[in-house]
Amino acid sequence: MNWVSQNLGFIAGLLSDHIVFSLVPVVIGLVLAIPLGWLANRAGVGRTVVVNLAGLLYTIPSLALFVFLPVVLGTGILDPVNVIVALTVYSLALLVRTVADALEAVPPVLVDAATAMGYAPVRRFLAVELPVSVPVILAGVRVAAVSSISLVTVGSVIGFGGLGQMFTDGFQRDITAEVVAGIVLVVALALVVDGLLLLVGRLLTPWDRAARATRQGATA
Amino acid sequence: MIEFRGVTKRFPDGTVAVDALDLVVDSGRITVFVGPSGCGKTTSLRMINRMIEPSSGSISVEGTDIMSRDAAELRRGIGYVIQQAGLFPHRTILDNVATVPLLLGWNKKQARERAAELMDTVGLAPEMAKRYPAQLSGGQQQRVGVARALAADPPVLLMDEPFSAVDPIVRETLQDELLRLQSELGKTIVFVTHDIDEAIKLGDKVAVFRTGGRLAQYDEPGVLLSRPADDFVDSFVGRDRGYRGLGFLSSAGLPIGDLPTVALGDRLPSEGWALVVDGEHRPLGWVDRGSGPVDEAALVPGGSLYDAGSGSLRAALDAALSSPAGRGVAVDGDGRVLGSIGADDVLRALADARSDENVA
Ligand SMILES: Nc1ncnc2c1ncn2[C@@H]1O[C@H](COP(=O)(O)OP(=O)(O)OP(=O)(O)O)[C@@H](O)[C@H]1O
Ligand SMILES: [Mg+2]
C-alpha cells in the first residue's frame, strides 16, 4: 500500500474526475427525464414510443458509444464531453422509464382530487404528482448513479480519466496495489453515493416512512 | 342554485351516462342523488365542477353558465369530497386542509390558521395537524376530506359517497355531524349515495336516478316514501317505507294522555303499570304490581321516549310499541315526562294527515 500513500494527489484527481463524469450525467438525465416522463405519461402513444426508444438506447454498448460520439458531436476523441454525453444518454434512458412508471403509479383518485381542488395541470404535476412519485423516482436515481459510476471505468479503458485508469495503469506497470486500490475506491464511491441518496430520500419523504410504519403496524 | 338544463353525457364508447337531465338544486339545502350502481350519479355530480363536460345541455351555478368560467377557478369555489377521501399522502393534515386557500393565494400563515379552525369545526383534535394521512383512521381521513373541501368557504359542496367506506357506526356519526354542520353553514350541498336510507336521512330533496341516467323522481324524502312515482322508485325505496314515512310527519298534534307516575319509595297509586320518575320528573322505568313501596329492583326498563315538541310520528309509534306498558312516554325538551300516547293515537294522526293531504 506504499504506492497509495505516494500517489495520493494522483488518486484524488482521478476520484474527482470520476465523480464529475459519473454524477453530472445523472443530474442532467434526471432533469430531462422529468418532463419527458411527464409527456410520456400523458399521451398513450407517446408513452410507448418514449419508453421503447429509451429501452433501445440502453442496449447500445457503452464502448461503442464512447467511440462513436466524437464523430457525431465533432469533439476530440478524448474530450470528457463524450463521457458525459454518453452517460447522460444512459441515465436518461433509465430514468425516463422510471419517471413514467412512477407517475403512472400515482393513484388516479389523488390526481382527481387535486384537479377538483382547482389545480391547473402544470401546478398539479409539480405540487402533487411529482412529490408523490419521489420514492419510486429516487430508487431509479440510485440505480442510475451506481451504474454510471461503474460505466465510467469503461471509459477509462480507452483513455478517459476516472478511477478506471488505475486498473489499466496498474496492469500495464504491474502495480497490484494500484489495481486493488482502484477497485476498492470504485466500490466505496458507489456505496457512499447510494447511501447518500438513500439519506436524501428519507429527508425528502418523511410521509413515506410514516405510511410504511402504519402499514407494518397494521399487519403485525 | 344549480340548474341542469337538458344535460346529456355520452362517453366516447357510446355509453349514455346521463340522459336529458333537467333538475334544479336549491341553494342552502342538501340535495341527494341516489340510485343503483352505474345510473349516472357520479357523472352528474362531476359535471357540476367540470371534471366531466356535458355532451349537450347546460349547467349553471348561481345563474352563471359553468362553461363560461375557467375550470380551475370554478373548482376552487366548489368543495369536493370523495369516498376514499383522496388526501395528499405527502402533506400533513394541516397542509391538506390548507390546500385551496393556498391555491387562492392566501399567505401560508393565514391558510394554516384557517385550516386549524376547520379541523376544529369537523371535530379533529389539534394534535392531528402534524400527522400524515396514512396515520389516520378511515373516519378521521373522511373528516379531513370534509375540512379540506370547506377550507375556502365555498358556497357549493359536492360529496360523492363520502361515508360509504367507513363502518356503520362511524358513518352514522359522520352523517349526524354533516347535518349539524349544515345547520350552521347552510351550504348548497349535492350528495351522492347508493344508500336510500342515507338519502332519506340527509336529503332536503332526493333525486332518484334509474339506470341509463334518467331521473325517476325528484321530491322531498317524505313524499318519496308516501308517494313513489312508479314501481322502480317504490322497489328502490324498499321495505318498510310506510313505517319510515312516519319519520317525516310531526307528532305535535298527538293527544297526550295522563300517565300514572310514582317516585321511588312511594306506593303504587293504582292498579296496572305506572312510570317511576326521579325528583326532576324524568323517567327511570316502569313498575306494574306490588303493594309495598317501589324499590329500584322492581323497575322494568322502559322503551324509547319521544320528544313531544320535535319528535316524529315514527318516534312516537316506536315509543308506544317498545314500552312494556303499551303506552309511549312523551317528554319535553329537557326530558321531563309530559304524559303518554298509545299506538292507536299515532294511527289516527296518520289518517288525519292523509285526509288533510287529500283535501289540499
Ligand atoms: N369515462 C367513462 N367512459 C365510459 N363510460 C363511463 C365512463 N365513466 C362512467 N361511465 C359509465 O357511465 C355510467 C354511469 O357512471 P357513473 O360513474 O356516473 O355511475 P354511478 O351512478 O356513480 O355508479 P356507482 O354507484 O357505481 O358509483 C356507467 O355505465 C359507467 O360505466
Ligand atoms: Mg359513483
PDB file of C-alpha atoms in Angstrom, chain B residues 141-327:
ATOM      1  CA  GLN B 141     -59.489  10.857   6.958  1.00  0.00           C
ATOM      2  CA  GLN B 142     -63.034  11.466   5.842  1.00  0.00           C
ATOM      3  CA  ARG B 143     -63.320  14.350   8.298  1.00  0.00           C
ATOM      4  CA  VAL B 144     -60.117  15.802   6.884  1.00  0.00           C
ATOM      5  CA  GLY B 145     -61.665  15.455   3.437  1.00  0.00           C
ATOM      6  CA  VAL B 146     -64.673  17.473   4.573  1.00  0.00           C
ATOM      7  CA  ALA B 147     -62.472  20.093   6.263  1.00  0.00           C
ATOM      8  CA  ARG B 148     -60.361  20.426   3.121  1.00  0.00           C
ATOM      9  CA  ALA B 149     -63.456  20.910   0.984  1.00  0.00           C
ATOM     10  CA  LEU B 150     -64.776  23.600   3.320  1.00  0.00           C
ATOM     11  CA  ALA B 151     -61.496  25.456   3.887  1.00  0.00           C
ATOM     12  CA  ALA B 152     -62.062  28.284   1.439  1.00  0.00           C
ATOM     13  CA  ASP B 153     -65.713  28.561   2.483  1.00  0.00           C
ATOM     14  CA  PRO B 154     -67.162  27.642  -0.927  1.00  0.00           C
ATOM     15  CA  PRO B 155     -70.913  28.150  -1.296  1.00  0.00           C
ATOM     16  CA  VAL B 156     -71.266  24.763  -3.012  1.00  0.00           C
ATOM     17  CA  LEU B 157     -70.141  21.380  -1.730  1.00  0.00           C
ATOM     18  CA  LEU B 158     -70.125  18.207  -3.851  1.00  0.00           C
ATOM     19  CA  MET B 159     -69.905  14.915  -1.977  1.00  0.00           C
ATOM     20  CA  ASP B 160     -69.550  11.571  -3.771  1.00  0.00           C
ATOM     21  CA  GLU B 161     -70.330   8.668  -1.427  1.00  0.00           C
ATOM     22  CA  PRO B 162     -68.180  10.300   1.230  1.00  0.00           C
ATOM     23  CA  PHE B 163     -69.216   7.949   4.027  1.00  0.00           C
ATOM     24  CA  SER B 164     -69.604   4.626   2.268  1.00  0.00           C
ATOM     25  CA  ALA B 165     -66.135   3.283   3.100  1.00  0.00           C
ATOM     26  CA  VAL B 166     -66.431   3.593   6.875  1.00  0.00           C
ATOM     27  CA  ASP B 167     -68.183   1.234   9.297  1.00  0.00           C
ATOM     28  CA  PRO B 168     -71.881   1.787  10.041  1.00  0.00           C
ATOM     29  CA  ILE B 169     -71.367   3.396  13.442  1.00  0.00           C
ATOM     30  CA  VAL B 170     -68.782   5.884  12.214  1.00  0.00           C
ATOM     31  CA  ARG B 171     -70.997   6.526   9.196  1.00  0.00           C
ATOM     32  CA  GLU B 172     -73.894   7.460  11.386  1.00  0.00           C
ATOM     33  CA  THR B 173     -71.741   9.826  13.445  1.00  0.00           C
ATOM     34  CA  LEU B 174     -70.426  11.466  10.283  1.00  0.00           C
ATOM     35  CA  GLN B 175     -73.957  11.838   8.913  1.00  0.00           C
ATOM     36  CA  ASP B 176     -75.152  13.465  12.116  1.00  0.00           C
ATOM     37  CA  GLU B 177     -72.203  15.815  12.071  1.00  0.00           C
ATOM     38  CA  LEU B 178     -72.830  16.749   8.478  1.00  0.00           C
ATOM     39  CA  LEU B 179     -76.374  17.697   9.422  1.00  0.00           C
ATOM     40  CA  ARG B 180     -75.116  19.720  12.381  1.00  0.00           C
ATOM     41  CA  LEU B 181     -72.503  21.463  10.215  1.00  0.00           C
ATOM     42  CA  GLN B 182     -75.073  22.175   7.561  1.00  0.00           C
ATOM     43  CA  SER B 183     -77.431  23.751  10.088  1.00  0.00           C
ATOM     44  CA  GLU B 184     -74.620  26.202  10.882  1.00  0.00           C
ATOM     45  CA  LEU B 185     -73.152  26.695   7.412  1.00  0.00           C
ATOM     46  CA  GLY B 186     -76.150  26.481   5.081  1.00  0.00           C
ATOM     47  CA  LYS B 187     -74.134  25.332   2.049  1.00  0.00           C
ATOM     48  CA  THR B 188     -75.613  24.195  -1.228  1.00  0.00           C
ATOM     49  CA  ILE B 189     -74.732  20.507  -0.960  1.00  0.00           C
ATOM     50  CA  VAL B 190     -75.066  17.847  -3.631  1.00  0.00           C
ATOM     51  CA  PHE B 191     -74.586  14.451  -2.026  1.00  0.00           C
ATOM     52  CA  VAL B 192     -74.275  11.198  -3.968  1.00  0.00           C
ATOM     53  CA  THR B 193     -75.052   7.839  -2.395  1.00  0.00           C
ATOM     54  CA  HIS B 194     -76.485   4.477  -3.390  1.00  0.00           C
ATOM     55  CA  ASP B 195     -77.929   4.037   0.096  1.00  0.00           C
ATOM     56  CA  ILE B 196     -81.564   5.101   0.169  1.00  0.00           C
ATOM     57  CA  ASP B 197     -81.596   5.331   3.971  1.00  0.00           C
ATOM     58  CA  GLU B 198     -78.706   7.770   3.871  1.00  0.00           C
ATOM     59  CA  ALA B 199     -80.502   9.736   1.156  1.00  0.00           C
ATOM     60  CA  ILE B 200     -83.668   9.964   3.219  1.00  0.00           C
ATOM     61  CA  LYS B 201     -81.807  10.899   6.362  1.00  0.00           C
ATOM     62  CA  LEU B 202     -79.684  13.652   4.825  1.00  0.00           C
ATOM     63  CA  GLY B 203     -81.652  14.994   1.912  1.00  0.00           C
ATOM     64  CA  ASP B 204     -83.861  18.056   1.944  1.00  0.00           C
ATOM     65  CA  LYS B 205     -84.661  16.810  -1.525  1.00  0.00           C
ATOM     66  CA  VAL B 206     -83.795  13.491  -3.126  1.00  0.00           C
ATOM     67  CA  ALA B 207     -83.291  12.783  -6.827  1.00  0.00           C
ATOM     68  CA  VAL B 208     -83.738   9.094  -7.621  1.00  0.00           C
ATOM     69  CA  PHE B 209     -81.935   8.035 -10.813  1.00  0.00           C
ATOM     70  CA  ARG B 210     -82.643   4.903 -12.783  1.00  0.00           C
ATOM     71  CA  THR B 211     -80.146   3.001 -14.896  1.00  0.00           C
ATOM     72  CA  GLY B 212     -79.467   4.775 -18.172  1.00  0.00           C
ATOM     73  CA  GLY B 213     -79.029   8.116 -16.437  1.00  0.00           C
ATOM     74  CA  ARG B 214     -82.684   9.129 -16.262  1.00  0.00           C
ATOM     75  CA  LEU B 215     -84.282  10.958 -13.391  1.00  0.00           C
ATOM     76  CA  ALA B 216     -87.055   8.793 -11.944  1.00  0.00           C
ATOM     77  CA  GLN B 217     -88.338  11.100  -9.204  1.00  0.00           C
ATOM     78  CA  TYR B 218     -87.233  14.322  -7.554  1.00  0.00           C
ATOM     79  CA  ASP B 219     -89.006  15.102  -4.311  1.00  0.00           C
ATOM     80  CA  GLU B 220     -88.721  15.638  -0.615  1.00  0.00           C
ATOM     81  CA  PRO B 221     -87.918  12.397   1.220  1.00  0.00           C
ATOM     82  CA  GLY B 222     -91.327  12.207   2.914  1.00  0.00           C
ATOM     83  CA  VAL B 223     -93.068  12.407  -0.470  1.00  0.00           C
ATOM     84  CA  LEU B 224     -90.722   9.796  -1.895  1.00  0.00           C
ATOM     85  CA  LEU B 225     -91.817   7.411   0.841  1.00  0.00           C
ATOM     86  CA  SER B 226     -95.522   8.195   0.742  1.00  0.00           C
ATOM     87  CA  ARG B 227     -95.949   8.622  -2.990  1.00  0.00           C
ATOM     88  CA  PRO B 228     -93.278   6.909  -5.097  1.00  0.00           C
ATOM     89  CA  ALA B 229     -93.709   7.895  -8.749  1.00  0.00           C
ATOM     90  CA  ASP B 230     -93.562   4.366 -10.135  1.00  0.00           C
ATOM     91  CA  ASP B 231     -92.667   0.746  -9.418  1.00  0.00           C
ATOM     92  CA  PHE B 232     -88.960   1.389  -9.835  1.00  0.00           C
ATOM     93  CA  VAL B 233     -88.905   4.076  -7.163  1.00  0.00           C
ATOM     94  CA  ASP B 234     -91.216   2.006  -4.996  1.00  0.00           C
ATOM     95  CA  SER B 235     -88.921  -1.004  -5.045  1.00  0.00           C
ATOM     96  CA  PHE B 236     -85.824   1.162  -4.710  1.00  0.00           C
ATOM     97  CA  VAL B 237     -87.191   2.953  -1.677  1.00  0.00           C
ATOM     98  CA  GLY B 238     -87.591  -0.521  -0.274  1.00  0.00           C
ATOM     99  CA  ARG B 239     -89.068  -2.285   2.710  1.00  0.00           C
ATOM    100  CA  ASP B 240     -90.958  -0.582   5.487  1.00  0.00           C
ATOM    101  CA  ARG B 241     -91.434   2.591   3.547  1.00  0.00           C
ATOM    102  CA  GLY B 242     -94.808   3.137   5.184  1.00  0.00           C
ATOM    103  CA  TYR B 243     -93.258   2.932   8.614  1.00  0.00           C
ATOM    104  CA  ARG B 244     -90.225   5.018   7.589  1.00  0.00           C
ATOM    105  CA  GLY B 245     -92.539   7.602   6.115  1.00  0.00           C
ATOM    106  CA  LEU B 246     -93.822   8.301   9.616  1.00  0.00           C
ATOM    107  CA  GLY B 247     -90.415   9.811  10.282  1.00  0.00           C
ATOM    108  CA  PHE B 248     -91.452  12.819   8.201  1.00  0.00           C
ATOM    109  CA  LEU B 249     -94.708  13.558  10.000  1.00  0.00           C
ATOM    110  CA  SER B 250     -94.696  15.623  13.163  1.00  0.00           C
ATOM    111  CA  SER B 251     -96.008  14.180  16.404  1.00  0.00           C
ATOM    112  CA  ALA B 252     -97.064  17.654  17.555  1.00  0.00           C
ATOM    113  CA  GLY B 253    -100.802  17.028  17.109  1.00  0.00           C
ATOM    114  CA  LEU B 254    -100.939  13.825  19.145  1.00  0.00           C
ATOM    115  CA  PRO B 255    -103.333  13.951  22.138  1.00  0.00           C
ATOM    116  CA  ILE B 256    -101.118  13.349  25.169  1.00  0.00           C
ATOM    117  CA  GLY B 257    -102.993  11.340  27.782  1.00  0.00           C
ATOM    118  CA  ASP B 258    -102.474  11.040  31.518  1.00  0.00           C
ATOM    119  CA  LEU B 259     -99.859   8.713  32.831  1.00  0.00           C
ATOM    120  CA  PRO B 260     -99.732   7.443  36.404  1.00  0.00           C
ATOM    121  CA  THR B 261     -96.303   8.243  37.824  1.00  0.00           C
ATOM    122  CA  VAL B 262     -94.689   7.287  41.095  1.00  0.00           C
ATOM    123  CA  ALA B 263     -91.447   8.164  42.860  1.00  0.00           C
ATOM    124  CA  LEU B 264     -89.036   5.569  44.227  1.00  0.00           C
ATOM    125  CA  GLY B 265     -90.083   4.641  47.756  1.00  0.00           C
ATOM    126  CA  ASP B 266     -93.752   5.599  47.271  1.00  0.00           C
ATOM    127  CA  ARG B 267     -96.656   3.188  46.897  1.00  0.00           C
ATOM    128  CA  LEU B 268     -98.293   2.444  43.548  1.00  0.00           C
ATOM    129  CA  PRO B 269    -101.198   4.848  43.020  1.00  0.00           C
ATOM    130  CA  SER B 270    -103.454   2.408  41.149  1.00  0.00           C
ATOM    131  CA  GLU B 271    -103.761  -0.975  39.507  1.00  0.00           C
ATOM    132  CA  GLY B 272    -101.630  -1.671  36.401  1.00  0.00           C
ATOM    133  CA  TRP B 273     -98.489  -0.061  35.055  1.00  0.00           C
ATOM    134  CA  ALA B 274     -97.031   3.144  36.443  1.00  0.00           C
ATOM    135  CA  LEU B 275     -93.964   5.078  35.367  1.00  0.00           C
ATOM    136  CA  VAL B 276     -91.314   5.622  38.026  1.00  0.00           C
ATOM    137  CA  VAL B 277     -89.791   9.103  37.862  1.00  0.00           C
ATOM    138  CA  ASP B 278     -86.956  10.862  39.635  1.00  0.00           C
ATOM    139  CA  GLY B 279     -87.095  14.174  41.507  1.00  0.00           C
ATOM    140  CA  GLU B 280     -86.929  16.108  38.221  1.00  0.00           C
ATOM    141  CA  HIS B 281     -89.843  14.102  36.821  1.00  0.00           C
ATOM    142  CA  ARG B 282     -87.584  12.217  34.409  1.00  0.00           C
ATOM    143  CA  PRO B 283     -88.436   8.570  33.665  1.00  0.00           C
ATOM    144  CA  LEU B 284     -86.495   5.796  35.442  1.00  0.00           C
ATOM    145  CA  GLY B 285     -88.515   2.727  34.434  1.00  0.00           C
ATOM    146  CA  TRP B 286     -91.861   1.004  34.872  1.00  0.00           C
ATOM    147  CA  VAL B 287     -93.490  -0.980  37.691  1.00  0.00           C
ATOM    148  CA  ASP B 288     -96.758  -2.900  37.472  1.00  0.00           C
ATOM    149  CA  ARG B 289     -97.642  -4.581  40.742  1.00  0.00           C
ATOM    150  CA  GLY B 290     -96.738  -4.912  44.374  1.00  0.00           C
ATOM    151  CA  SER B 291     -98.182  -3.289  47.435  1.00  0.00           C
ATOM    152  CA  GLY B 292     -95.064  -2.069  49.236  1.00  0.00           C
ATOM    153  CA  PRO B 293     -93.008   0.999  48.401  1.00  0.00           C
ATOM    154  CA  VAL B 294     -91.474   0.924  44.921  1.00  0.00           C
ATOM    155  CA  ASP B 295     -87.836  -0.090  45.090  1.00  0.00           C
ATOM    156  CA  GLU B 296     -85.212   0.008  42.369  1.00  0.00           C
ATOM    157  CA  ALA B 297     -85.002  -3.775  41.970  1.00  0.00           C
ATOM    158  CA  ALA B 298     -88.606  -3.943  40.763  1.00  0.00           C
ATOM    159  CA  LEU B 299     -88.041  -1.496  37.881  1.00  0.00           C
ATOM    160  CA  VAL B 300     -88.759  -2.761  34.361  1.00  0.00           C
ATOM    161  CA  PRO B 301     -86.641  -0.865  31.790  1.00  0.00           C
ATOM    162  CA  GLY B 302     -88.671   1.490  29.668  1.00  0.00           C
ATOM    163  CA  GLY B 303     -88.864   1.659  25.872  1.00  0.00           C
ATOM    164  CA  SER B 304     -87.836   4.608  23.727  1.00  0.00           C
ATOM    165  CA  LEU B 305     -89.065   8.102  24.595  1.00  0.00           C
ATOM    166  CA  TYR B 306     -90.286  10.682  22.146  1.00  0.00           C
ATOM    167  CA  ASP B 307     -89.973  14.424  22.324  1.00  0.00           C
ATOM    168  CA  ALA B 308     -93.470  15.857  22.099  1.00  0.00           C
ATOM    169  CA  GLY B 309     -92.102  19.133  20.703  1.00  0.00           C
ATOM    170  CA  SER B 310     -89.803  17.945  17.926  1.00  0.00           C
ATOM    171  CA  GLY B 311     -90.365  14.184  17.603  1.00  0.00           C
ATOM    172  CA  SER B 312     -91.838  12.462  14.560  1.00  0.00           C
ATOM    173  CA  LEU B 313     -94.789  10.081  14.413  1.00  0.00           C
ATOM    174  CA  ARG B 314     -92.234   7.349  13.878  1.00  0.00           C
ATOM    175  CA  ALA B 315     -90.568   8.142  17.195  1.00  0.00           C
ATOM    176  CA  ALA B 316     -93.978   8.280  18.894  1.00  0.00           C
ATOM    177  CA  LEU B 317     -95.088   4.953  17.435  1.00  0.00           C
ATOM    178  CA  ASP B 318     -91.805   3.347  18.393  1.00  0.00           C
ATOM    179  CA  ALA B 319     -92.172   4.690  21.920  1.00  0.00           C
ATOM    180  CA  ALA B 320     -95.624   3.100  22.173  1.00  0.00           C
ATOM    181  CA  LEU B 321     -94.528  -0.211  20.667  1.00  0.00           C
ATOM    182  CA  SER B 322     -91.370  -0.534  22.734  1.00  0.00           C
ATOM    183  CA  SER B 323     -92.964   0.363  26.067  1.00  0.00           C
ATOM    184  CA  PRO B 324     -93.696  -2.586  28.370  1.00  0.00           C
ATOM    185  CA  ALA B 325     -96.956  -0.844  29.322  1.00  0.00           C
ATOM    186  CA  GLY B 326     -98.039  -0.327  25.708  1.00  0.00           C
ATOM    187  CA  ARG B 327     -98.020   3.437  26.278  1.00  0.00           C
TER     188      ARG B 327
END
